[in-house]
């Protein structure tokens, strides 16, 4: 009987000890910490895989946008010849083609008369005056118009990424696309403000947004603008994530600008060398003419001098063309 009474508390104590051991053993053994470490490793691996997948997806989207921009640029180069009025609009000049031709004619006449009365009258000077008048009327104004167009397009591209970011933030915050375009037209610098202001004004008179953006692409014949037009047109018809597409386009624009600046920095030495080499012969000729004109006048008064001038101009043009090709990088 006594043994039975001792056995019951002993069994109870053994049971309590077993229960306590079962509850607290995982905390003191390494199994729990091992499970935590395994969970952390698995979670970190999942996060890394997800981040890698997101980065690859973003890179693929940027590559698709870049390829599309390249295709649009190739299509733009194959378009038909544009009119003079459209060239003036692209350069940002508020003049008519008639005024442009009048100004070009006056400038060409001034160039021809300047060459004709600056030297002694001869057959060569008369031909040079005709050439100077032709270049002053048809060559230099067109070249200046092209340069103004290029400068304006570069300024437009430099600010287009910031304008797209404004549109992206506005769309994400719930503003309609028309209101975002009005904000860009009010607060962006030129020429982005004037171009988008034209789009907003065309919408106010009843022109659809797609058609207004097509006209913007005609005034700014850039693949980035054409891509913007396509994205907004597709979104207006079929829907889609407009903010994501415009965000990718903004990132591509910034990448292209960074690449252009890097190429410009790397080719600065070659550009300076080409400028010095191209300006050296006419500069030396001008200084010799100013210091001792009798020494250099046989070049302008004899047939051998004329042939030497023609040959020098030909080889100088070849050298300038080769140097221009050497420093003109495609990216």
mmCIF file of C-alpha atoms in Angstrom:
data_model
loop_
_atom_site.group_PDB
_atom_site.id
_atom_site.type_symbol
_atom_site.label_atom_id
_atom_site.label_comp_id
_atom_site.label_asym_id
_atom_site.label_seq_id
_atom_site.Cartn_x
_atom_site.Cartn_y
_atom_site.Cartn_z
ATOM 1 C CA UNK A 1 0.000 0.000 0.000
ATOM 2 C CA UNK A 2 2.821 2.349 0.885
ATOM 3 C CA UNK A 3 4.602 1.413 -2.292
ATOM 4 C CA UNK A 4 1.470 2.253 -4.290
ATOM 5 C CA UNK A 5 1.165 5.608 -2.571
ATOM 6 C CA UNK A 6 4.812 6.433 -3.472
ATOM 7 C CA UNK A 7 4.380 5.211 -7.023
ATOM 8 C CA UNK A 8 1.558 7.605 -7.842
ATOM 9 C CA UNK A 9 3.513 10.829 -6.983
ATOM 10 C CA UNK A 10 6.555 9.407 -8.737
ATOM 11 C CA UNK A 11 4.596 8.765 -11.923
ATOM 12 C CA UNK A 12 3.082 12.244 -11.706
ATOM 13 C CA UNK A 13 6.546 13.808 -11.302
ATOM 14 C CA UNK A 14 7.897 11.810 -14.262
ATOM 15 C CA UNK A 15 4.936 12.876 -16.407
ATOM 16 C CA UNK A 16 5.394 16.555 -15.465
ATOM 17 C CA UNK A 17 9.117 16.368 -16.223
ATOM 18 C CA UNK A 18 8.424 14.736 -19.597
ATOM 19 C CA UNK A 19 5.861 17.435 -20.412
ATOM 20 C CA UNK A 20 8.263 20.222 -19.417
ATOM 21 C CA UNK A 21 11.053 18.587 -21.433
ATOM 22 C CA UNK A 22 8.803 18.291 -24.490
ATOM 23 C CA UNK A 23 7.790 21.959 -24.246
ATOM 24 C CA UNK A 24 11.173 23.560 -23.602
ATOM 25 C CA UNK A 25 13.541 21.201 -25.399
ATOM 26 C CA UNK A 26 13.221 22.916 -28.831
ATOM 27 C CA UNK A 27 14.181 26.267 -27.270
ATOM 28 C CA UNK A 28 17.441 24.923 -25.835
ATOM 29 C CA UNK A 29 18.328 22.648 -28.703
ATOM 30 C CA UNK A 30 19.531 23.971 -32.081
ATOM 31 C CA UNK A 31 16.502 22.788 -34.051
ATOM 32 C CA UNK A 32 14.474 25.965 -33.541
ATOM 33 C CA UNK A 33 17.363 28.249 -34.491
ATOM 34 C CA UNK A 34 18.098 26.048 -37.498
ATOM 35 C CA UNK A 35 14.493 26.342 -38.603
ATOM 36 C CA UNK A 36 14.675 30.133 -38.235
ATOM 37 C CA UNK A 37 17.890 30.279 -40.230
ATOM 38 C CA UNK A 38 16.382 28.120 -42.958
ATOM 39 C CA UNK A 39 13.305 30.354 -43.069
ATOM 40 C CA UNK A 40 15.463 33.475 -43.322
ATOM 41 C CA UNK A 41 17.580 31.972 -46.087
ATOM 42 C CA UNK A 42 14.478 30.907 -48.001
ATOM 43 C CA UNK A 43 12.904 34.333 -47.571
ATOM 44 C CA UNK A 44 16.073 36.124 -48.686
ATOM 45 C CA UNK A 45 16.353 33.863 -51.699
ATOM 46 C CA UNK A 46 12.727 34.551 -52.611
ATOM 47 C CA UNK A 47 13.304 38.314 -52.271
ATOM 48 C CA UNK A 48 16.432 38.135 -54.439
ATOM 49 C CA UNK A 49 14.645 36.085 -57.084
ATOM 50 C CA UNK A 50 11.728 38.521 -57.090
ATOM 51 C CA UNK A 51 14.065 41.527 -57.329
ATOM 52 C CA UNK A 52 16.025 39.873 -60.127
ATOM 53 C CA UNK A 53 12.811 39.101 -61.993
ATOM 54 C CA UNK A 54 11.592 42.689 -61.572
ATOM 55 C CA UNK A 55 14.939 44.059 -62.798
ATOM 56 C CA UNK A 56 14.906 41.745 -65.810
ATOM 57 C CA UNK A 57 11.325 42.739 -66.613
ATOM 58 C CA UNK A 58 12.213 46.451 -66.375
ATOM 59 C CA UNK A 59 15.280 45.920 -68.575
ATOM 60 C CA UNK A 60 13.165 44.073 -71.148
ATOM 61 C CA UNK A 61 10.621 46.887 -71.167
ATOM 62 C CA UNK A 62 13.357 49.501 -71.637
ATOM 63 C CA UNK A 63 14.851 47.420 -74.465
ATOM 64 C CA UNK A 64 11.453 47.168 -76.155
ATOM 65 C CA UNK A 65 10.983 50.927 -75.862
ATOM 66 C CA UNK A 66 14.469 51.564 -77.253
ATOM 67 C CA UNK A 67 13.891 49.184 -80.181
ATOM 68 C CA UNK A 68 10.572 50.829 -80.929
ATOM 69 C CA UNK A 69 12.193 54.280 -80.892
ATOM 70 C CA UNK A 70 14.851 53.040 -83.315
ATOM 71 C CA UNK A 71 12.203 51.653 -85.645
ATOM 72 C CA UNK A 72 10.249 54.911 -85.520
ATOM 73 C CA UNK A 73 13.424 56.855 -86.278
ATOM 74 C CA UNK A 74 14.099 54.681 -89.331
ATOM 75 C CA UNK A 75 10.561 55.192 -90.561
ATOM 76 C CA UNK A 76 10.858 58.942 -90.060
ATOM 77 C CA UNK A 77 13.942 59.066 -92.301
ATOM 78 C CA UNK A 78 12.006 57.407 -95.125
ATOM 79 C CA UNK A 79 9.236 59.995 -95.171
ATOM 80 C CA UNK A 80 8.563 62.312 -98.086
ATOM 81 C CA UNK A 81 10.100 65.735 -98.497
ATOM 82 C CA UNK A 82 8.600 68.312 -96.164
ATOM 83 C CA UNK A 83 7.409 71.768 -97.124
ATOM 84 C CA UNK A 84 9.137 75.039 -96.299
ATOM 85 C CA UNK A 85 6.256 76.121 -94.063
ATOM 86 C CA UNK A 86 6.692 72.996 -91.948
ATOM 87 C CA UNK A 87 10.441 73.610 -91.785
ATOM 88 C CA UNK A 88 9.780 77.093 -90.444
ATOM 89 C CA UNK A 89 7.377 75.690 -87.838
ATOM 90 C CA UNK A 90 9.966 73.134 -86.739
ATOM 91 C CA UNK A 91 12.546 75.889 -86.351
ATOM 92 C CA UNK A 92 10.123 77.942 -84.238
ATOM 93 C CA UNK A 93 9.961 80.865 -86.697
ATOM 94 C CA UNK A 94 6.624 82.651 -86.950
ATOM 95 C CA UNK A 95 7.147 83.846 -90.541
ATOM 96 C CA UNK A 96 5.670 82.841 -93.876
ATOM 97 C CA UNK A 97 7.640 81.208 -96.723
ATOM 98 C CA UNK A 98 7.323 84.448 -98.741
ATOM 99 C CA UNK A 99 9.072 86.424 -96.019
ATOM 100 C CA UNK A 100 11.759 83.753 -95.794
ATOM 101 C CA UNK A 101 12.470 83.930 -99.529
ATOM 102 C CA UNK A 102 12.584 87.729 -99.452
ATOM 103 C CA UNK A 103 15.079 87.703 -96.596
ATOM 104 C CA UNK A 104 17.158 85.029 -98.340
ATOM 105 C CA UNK A 105 17.199 87.030 -101.588
ATOM 106 C CA UNK A 106 18.336 90.185 -99.813
ATOM 107 C CA UNK A 107 21.071 88.287 -97.981
ATOM 108 C CA UNK A 108 22.262 86.601 -101.175
ATOM 109 C CA UNK A 109 22.395 89.934 -103.012
ATOM 110 C CA UNK A 110 24.416 91.469 -100.177
ATOM 111 C CA UNK A 111 26.888 88.543 -100.226
ATOM 112 C CA UNK A 112 27.343 88.801 -103.998
ATOM 113 C CA UNK A 113 27.862 92.578 -103.974
ATOM 114 C CA UNK A 114 30.292 92.303 -101.049
ATOM 115 C CA UNK A 115 32.490 89.818 -102.912
ATOM 116 C CA UNK A 116 32.222 91.747 -106.172
ATOM 117 C CA UNK A 117 33.279 95.114 -104.749
ATOM 118 C CA UNK A 118 35.859 93.770 -102.294
ATOM 119 C CA UNK A 119 38.346 92.656 -104.984
ATOM 120 C CA UNK A 120 39.479 93.844 -108.384
ATOM 121 C CA UNK A 121 37.014 93.240 -111.187
ATOM 122 C CA UNK A 122 37.884 90.071 -113.104
ATOM 123 C CA UNK A 123 36.179 87.003 -114.483
ATOM 124 C CA UNK A 124 37.101 85.005 -111.405
ATOM 125 C CA UNK A 125 35.659 87.619 -109.070
ATOM 126 C CA UNK A 126 32.441 87.761 -111.070
ATOM 127 C CA UNK A 127 32.089 83.985 -110.823
ATOM 128 C CA UNK A 128 32.937 84.161 -107.114
ATOM 129 C CA UNK A 129 30.280 86.856 -106.654
ATOM 130 C CA UNK A 130 27.681 84.651 -108.374
ATOM 131 C CA UNK A 131 28.667 81.693 -106.209
ATOM 132 C CA UNK A 132 28.534 83.843 -103.061
ATOM 133 C CA UNK A 133 25.098 85.166 -104.050
ATOM 134 C CA UNK A 134 23.809 81.649 -104.739
ATOM 135 C CA UNK A 135 25.162 80.340 -101.423
ATOM 136 C CA UNK A 136 23.813 83.388 -99.583
ATOM 137 C CA UNK A 137 20.348 82.909 -101.064
ATOM 138 C CA UNK A 138 19.899 79.132 -101.118
ATOM 139 C CA UNK A 139 22.685 77.607 -99.024
ATOM 140 C CA UNK A 140 23.230 79.591 -95.855
ATOM 141 C CA UNK A 141 19.533 80.275 -95.020
ATOM 142 C CA UNK A 142 18.677 76.577 -95.400
ATOM 143 C CA UNK A 143 21.711 75.595 -93.315
ATOM 144 C CA UNK A 144 20.776 78.107 -90.612
ATOM 145 C CA UNK A 145 17.174 76.867 -90.676
ATOM 146 C CA UNK A 146 18.372 73.287 -90.204
ATOM 147 C CA UNK A 147 20.627 74.308 -87.327
ATOM 148 C CA UNK A 148 17.802 76.179 -85.607
ATOM 149 C CA UNK A 149 15.576 73.124 -85.996
ATOM 150 C CA UNK A 150 18.256 70.866 -84.513
ATOM 151 C CA UNK A 151 18.846 73.206 -81.557
ATOM 152 C CA UNK A 152 15.128 73.427 -80.871
ATOM 153 C CA UNK A 153 14.672 69.668 -81.031
ATOM 154 C CA UNK A 154 17.588 69.122 -78.662
ATOM 155 C CA UNK A 155 16.088 71.566 -76.149
ATOM 156 C CA UNK A 156 12.734 69.826 -76.516
ATOM 157 C CA UNK A 157 14.270 66.405 -75.835
ATOM 158 C CA UNK A 158 16.223 67.726 -72.857
ATOM 159 C CA UNK A 159 12.984 68.782 -71.129
ATOM 160 C CA UNK A 160 10.648 66.075 -72.438
ATOM 161 C CA UNK A 161 11.650 63.547 -69.756
ATOM 162 C CA UNK A 162 10.760 65.973 -66.941
ATOM 163 C CA UNK A 163 7.456 66.756 -68.646
ATOM 164 C CA UNK A 164 6.662 63.048 -68.912
ATOM 165 C CA UNK A 165 7.389 62.664 -65.203
ATOM 166 C CA UNK A 166 4.835 65.402 -64.506
ATOM 167 C CA UNK A 167 2.273 63.503 -66.574
ATOM 168 C CA UNK A 168 3.117 60.205 -64.839
ATOM 169 C CA UNK A 169 2.737 61.703 -61.353
ATOM 170 C CA UNK A 170 -0.487 63.403 -62.358
ATOM 171 C CA UNK A 171 -2.000 60.212 -63.784
ATOM 172 C CA UNK A 172 -0.970 58.227 -60.688
ATOM 173 C CA UNK A 173 -2.588 60.833 -58.434
ATOM 174 C CA UNK A 174 -5.878 60.572 -60.329
ATOM 175 C CA UNK A 175 -5.772 63.630 -62.605
ATOM 176 C CA UNK A 176 -7.110 63.262 -66.142
ATOM 177 C CA UNK A 177 -4.616 63.278 -68.994
ATOM 178 C CA UNK A 178 -5.891 66.601 -70.382
ATOM 179 C CA UNK A 179 -5.255 68.338 -67.063
ATOM 180 C CA UNK A 180 -1.731 66.882 -66.945
ATOM 181 C CA UNK A 181 -1.021 68.245 -70.437
ATOM 182 C CA UNK A 182 -2.256 71.667 -69.350
ATOM 183 C CA UNK A 183 0.131 71.591 -66.378
ATOM 184 C CA UNK A 184 2.999 70.764 -68.740
ATOM 185 C CA UNK A 185 1.978 73.598 -71.063
ATOM 186 C CA UNK A 186 1.881 76.094 -68.162
ATOM 187 C CA UNK A 187 4.975 75.154 -66.196
ATOM 188 C CA UNK A 188 7.485 73.635 -68.649
ATOM 189 C CA UNK A 189 10.231 75.720 -70.311
ATOM 190 C CA UNK A 190 10.341 76.437 -74.009
ATOM 191 C CA UNK A 191 9.916 74.871 -76.503
ATOM 192 C CA UNK A 192 8.000 72.170 -74.598
ATOM 193 C CA UNK A 193 5.501 74.698 -73.234
ATOM 194 C CA UNK A 194 4.598 76.194 -76.622
ATOM 195 C CA UNK A 195 4.269 72.799 -78.319
ATOM 196 C CA UNK A 196 2.006 71.327 -75.630
ATOM 197 C CA UNK A 197 0.091 74.607 -75.439
ATOM 198 C CA UNK A 198 -0.666 74.137 -79.136
ATOM 199 C CA UNK A 199 -1.959 70.631 -78.351
ATOM 200 C CA UNK A 200 -4.180 71.953 -75.542
ATOM 201 C CA UNK A 201 -5.588 74.757 -77.724
ATOM 202 C CA UNK A 202 -6.361 72.311 -80.521
ATOM 203 C CA UNK A 203 -8.281 70.155 -78.051
ATOM 204 C CA UNK A 204 -10.290 73.179 -76.952
ATOM 205 C CA UNK A 205 -11.533 73.768 -80.502
ATOM 206 C CA UNK A 206 -12.673 70.151 -80.850
ATOM 207 C CA UNK A 207 -9.687 68.351 -82.366
ATOM 208 C CA UNK A 208 -9.222 64.850 -80.873
ATOM 209 C CA UNK A 209 -6.203 64.252 -78.704
ATOM 210 C CA UNK A 210 -4.742 61.665 -81.078
ATOM 211 C CA UNK A 211 -4.873 64.035 -84.045
ATOM 212 C CA UNK A 212 -3.403 66.899 -81.990
ATOM 213 C CA UNK A 213 -0.502 64.669 -80.968
ATOM 214 C CA UNK A 214 0.001 63.616 -84.595
ATOM 215 C CA UNK A 215 0.414 67.287 -85.491
ATOM 216 C CA UNK A 216 2.869 67.631 -82.615
ATOM 217 C CA UNK A 217 4.862 64.739 -84.097
ATOM 218 C CA UNK A 218 4.900 66.533 -87.459
ATOM 219 C CA UNK A 219 6.268 69.707 -85.880
ATOM 220 C CA UNK A 220 8.734 67.686 -83.781
ATOM 221 C CA UNK A 221 9.806 64.756 -85.997
ATOM 222 C CA UNK A 222 11.424 62.794 -83.204
ATOM 223 C CA UNK A 223 10.977 59.062 -82.505
ATOM 224 C CA UNK A 224 10.346 59.834 -78.827
ATOM 225 C CA UNK A 225 7.429 62.125 -79.696
ATOM 226 C CA UNK A 226 6.057 59.573 -82.159
ATOM 227 C CA UNK A 227 6.255 56.888 -79.471
ATOM 228 C CA UNK A 228 4.439 59.205 -77.035
ATOM 229 C CA UNK A 229 1.733 59.701 -79.637
ATOM 230 C CA UNK A 230 1.350 55.956 -80.175
ATOM 231 C CA UNK A 231 1.236 55.174 -76.447
ATOM 232 C CA UNK A 232 -1.418 57.781 -75.682
ATOM 233 C CA UNK A 233 -3.438 56.807 -78.775
ATOM 234 C CA UNK A 234 -3.464 53.121 -77.817
ATOM 235 C CA UNK A 235 -4.317 53.953 -74.212
ATOM 236 C CA UNK A 236 -7.221 56.153 -75.327
ATOM 237 C CA UNK A 237 -8.654 53.365 -77.503
ATOM 238 C CA UNK A 238 -7.874 50.143 -75.646
ATOM 239 C CA UNK A 239 -6.840 51.261 -72.163
ATOM 240 C CA UNK A 240 -3.735 50.134 -70.299
ATOM 241 C CA UNK A 241 -1.197 51.302 -67.770
ATOM 242 C CA UNK A 242 -0.325 54.708 -69.195
ATOM 243 C CA UNK A 243 1.856 55.746 -66.256
ATOM 244 C CA UNK A 244 4.099 52.681 -66.593
ATOM 245 C CA UNK A 245 4.572 53.176 -70.352
ATOM 246 C CA UNK A 246 5.373 56.873 -69.971
ATOM 247 C CA UNK A 247 7.699 56.095 -67.054
ATOM 248 C CA UNK A 248 9.633 53.643 -69.224
ATOM 249 C CA UNK A 249 9.823 56.228 -72.007
ATOM 250 C CA UNK A 250 11.142 58.817 -69.551
ATOM 251 C CA UNK A 251 13.852 56.415 -68.362
ATOM 252 C CA UNK A 252 14.861 55.655 -71.946
ATOM 253 C CA UNK A 253 15.076 59.382 -72.716
ATOM 254 C CA UNK A 254 17.374 59.980 -69.761
ATOM 255 C CA UNK A 255 19.546 57.016 -70.755
ATOM 256 C CA UNK A 256 19.889 58.349 -74.298
ATOM 257 C CA UNK A 257 20.785 61.820 -73.011
ATOM 258 C CA UNK A 258 23.442 60.353 -70.705
ATOM 259 C CA UNK A 259 24.857 58.365 -73.606
ATOM 260 C CA UNK A 260 24.931 61.475 -75.819
ATOM 261 C CA UNK A 261 26.772 63.469 -73.166
ATOM 262 C CA UNK A 262 29.280 60.640 -72.692
ATOM 263 C CA UNK A 263 29.923 60.448 -76.451
ATOM 264 C CA UNK A 264 30.324 64.224 -76.601
ATOM 265 C CA UNK A 265 32.846 64.180 -73.763
ATOM 266 C CA UNK A 266 34.854 61.344 -75.300
ATOM 267 C CA UNK A 267 34.927 63.003 -78.741
ATOM 268 C CA UNK A 268 35.693 66.545 -77.502
ATOM 269 C CA UNK A 269 39.420 66.261 -78.240
ATOM 270 C CA UNK A 270 38.808 64.967 -81.767
ATOM 271 C CA UNK A 271 36.266 67.723 -82.396
ATOM 272 C CA UNK A 272 38.680 70.442 -81.262
ATOM 273 C CA UNK A 273 41.469 68.981 -83.418
ATOM 274 C CA UNK A 274 39.191 68.876 -86.443
ATOM 275 C CA UNK A 275 38.154 72.500 -85.907
ATOM 276 C CA UNK A 276 41.774 73.659 -85.640
ATOM 277 C CA UNK A 277 42.876 71.729 -88.732
ATOM 278 C CA UNK A 278 39.894 72.942 -90.772
ATOM 279 C CA UNK A 279 40.380 76.612 -89.835
ATOM 280 C CA UNK A 280 44.173 76.663 -90.231
ATOM 281 C CA UNK A 281 44.495 77.046 -94.063
ATOM 282 C CA UNK A 282 41.940 79.872 -94.507
ATOM 283 C CA UNK A 283 43.261 81.561 -91.371
ATOM 284 C CA UNK A 284 46.837 81.507 -92.637
ATOM 285 C CA UNK A 285 45.710 82.754 -96.048
ATOM 286 C CA UNK A 286 43.830 85.641 -94.451
ATOM 287 C CA UNK A 287 46.789 86.660 -92.284
ATOM 288 C CA UNK A 288 49.170 86.522 -95.287
ATOM 289 C CA UNK A 289 46.760 88.652 -97.332
ATOM 290 C CA UNK A 290 46.521 91.220 -94.545
ATOM 291 C CA UNK A 291 50.300 91.388 -93.999
ATOM 292 C CA UNK A 292 51.576 91.208 -97.599
ATOM 293 C CA UNK A 293 48.803 91.185 -100.222
ATOM 294 C CA UNK A 294 51.223 91.374 -103.162
ATOM 295 C CA UNK A 295 52.719 88.022 -102.148
ATOM 296 C CA UNK A 296 49.372 86.154 -102.314
ATOM 297 C CA UNK A 297 47.665 88.029 -105.178
ATOM 298 C CA UNK A 298 49.071 85.687 -107.906
ATOM 299 C CA UNK A 299 46.695 83.054 -106.545
ATOM 300 C CA UNK A 300 43.785 85.257 -107.655
ATOM 301 C CA UNK A 301 45.223 86.765 -110.841
ATOM 302 C CA UNK A 302 46.896 83.825 -112.641
ATOM 303 C CA UNK A 303 45.503 80.583 -114.051
ATOM 304 C CA UNK A 304 48.006 78.495 -112.100
ATOM 305 C CA UNK A 305 46.835 80.255 -108.936
ATOM 306 C CA UNK A 306 43.213 79.493 -109.825
ATOM 307 C CA UNK A 307 44.009 75.804 -110.281
ATOM 308 C CA UNK A 308 45.885 75.797 -106.979
ATOM 309 C CA UNK A 309 42.924 77.385 -105.208
ATOM 310 C CA UNK A 310 40.532 74.862 -106.768
ATOM 311 C CA UNK A 311 42.778 71.949 -105.801
ATOM 312 C CA UNK A 312 43.245 73.279 -102.291
ATOM 313 C CA UNK A 313 39.496 73.723 -101.822
ATOM 314 C CA UNK A 314 38.850 70.200 -103.120
ATOM 315 C CA UNK A 315 41.357 68.550 -100.792
ATOM 316 C CA UNK A 316 40.274 70.772 -97.920
ATOM 317 C CA UNK A 317 36.691 69.659 -98.467
ATOM 318 C CA UNK A 318 37.783 66.008 -98.523
ATOM 319 C CA UNK A 319 39.672 66.472 -95.266
ATOM 320 C CA UNK A 320 36.754 68.193 -93.551
ATOM 321 C CA UNK A 321 34.382 65.463 -94.762
ATOM 322 C CA UNK A 322 36.652 62.689 -93.438
ATOM 323 C CA UNK A 323 37.110 64.433 -90.067
ATOM 324 C CA UNK A 324 33.380 64.986 -89.788
ATOM 325 C CA UNK A 325 32.753 61.275 -90.389
ATOM 326 C CA UNK A 326 35.396 60.348 -87.824
ATOM 327 C CA UNK A 327 33.776 62.364 -85.022
ATOM 328 C CA UNK A 328 30.150 61.651 -85.946
ATOM 329 C CA UNK A 329 29.169 58.736 -83.681
ATOM 330 C CA UNK A 330 25.939 56.796 -83.962
ATOM 331 C CA UNK A 331 24.453 55.598 -80.665
#
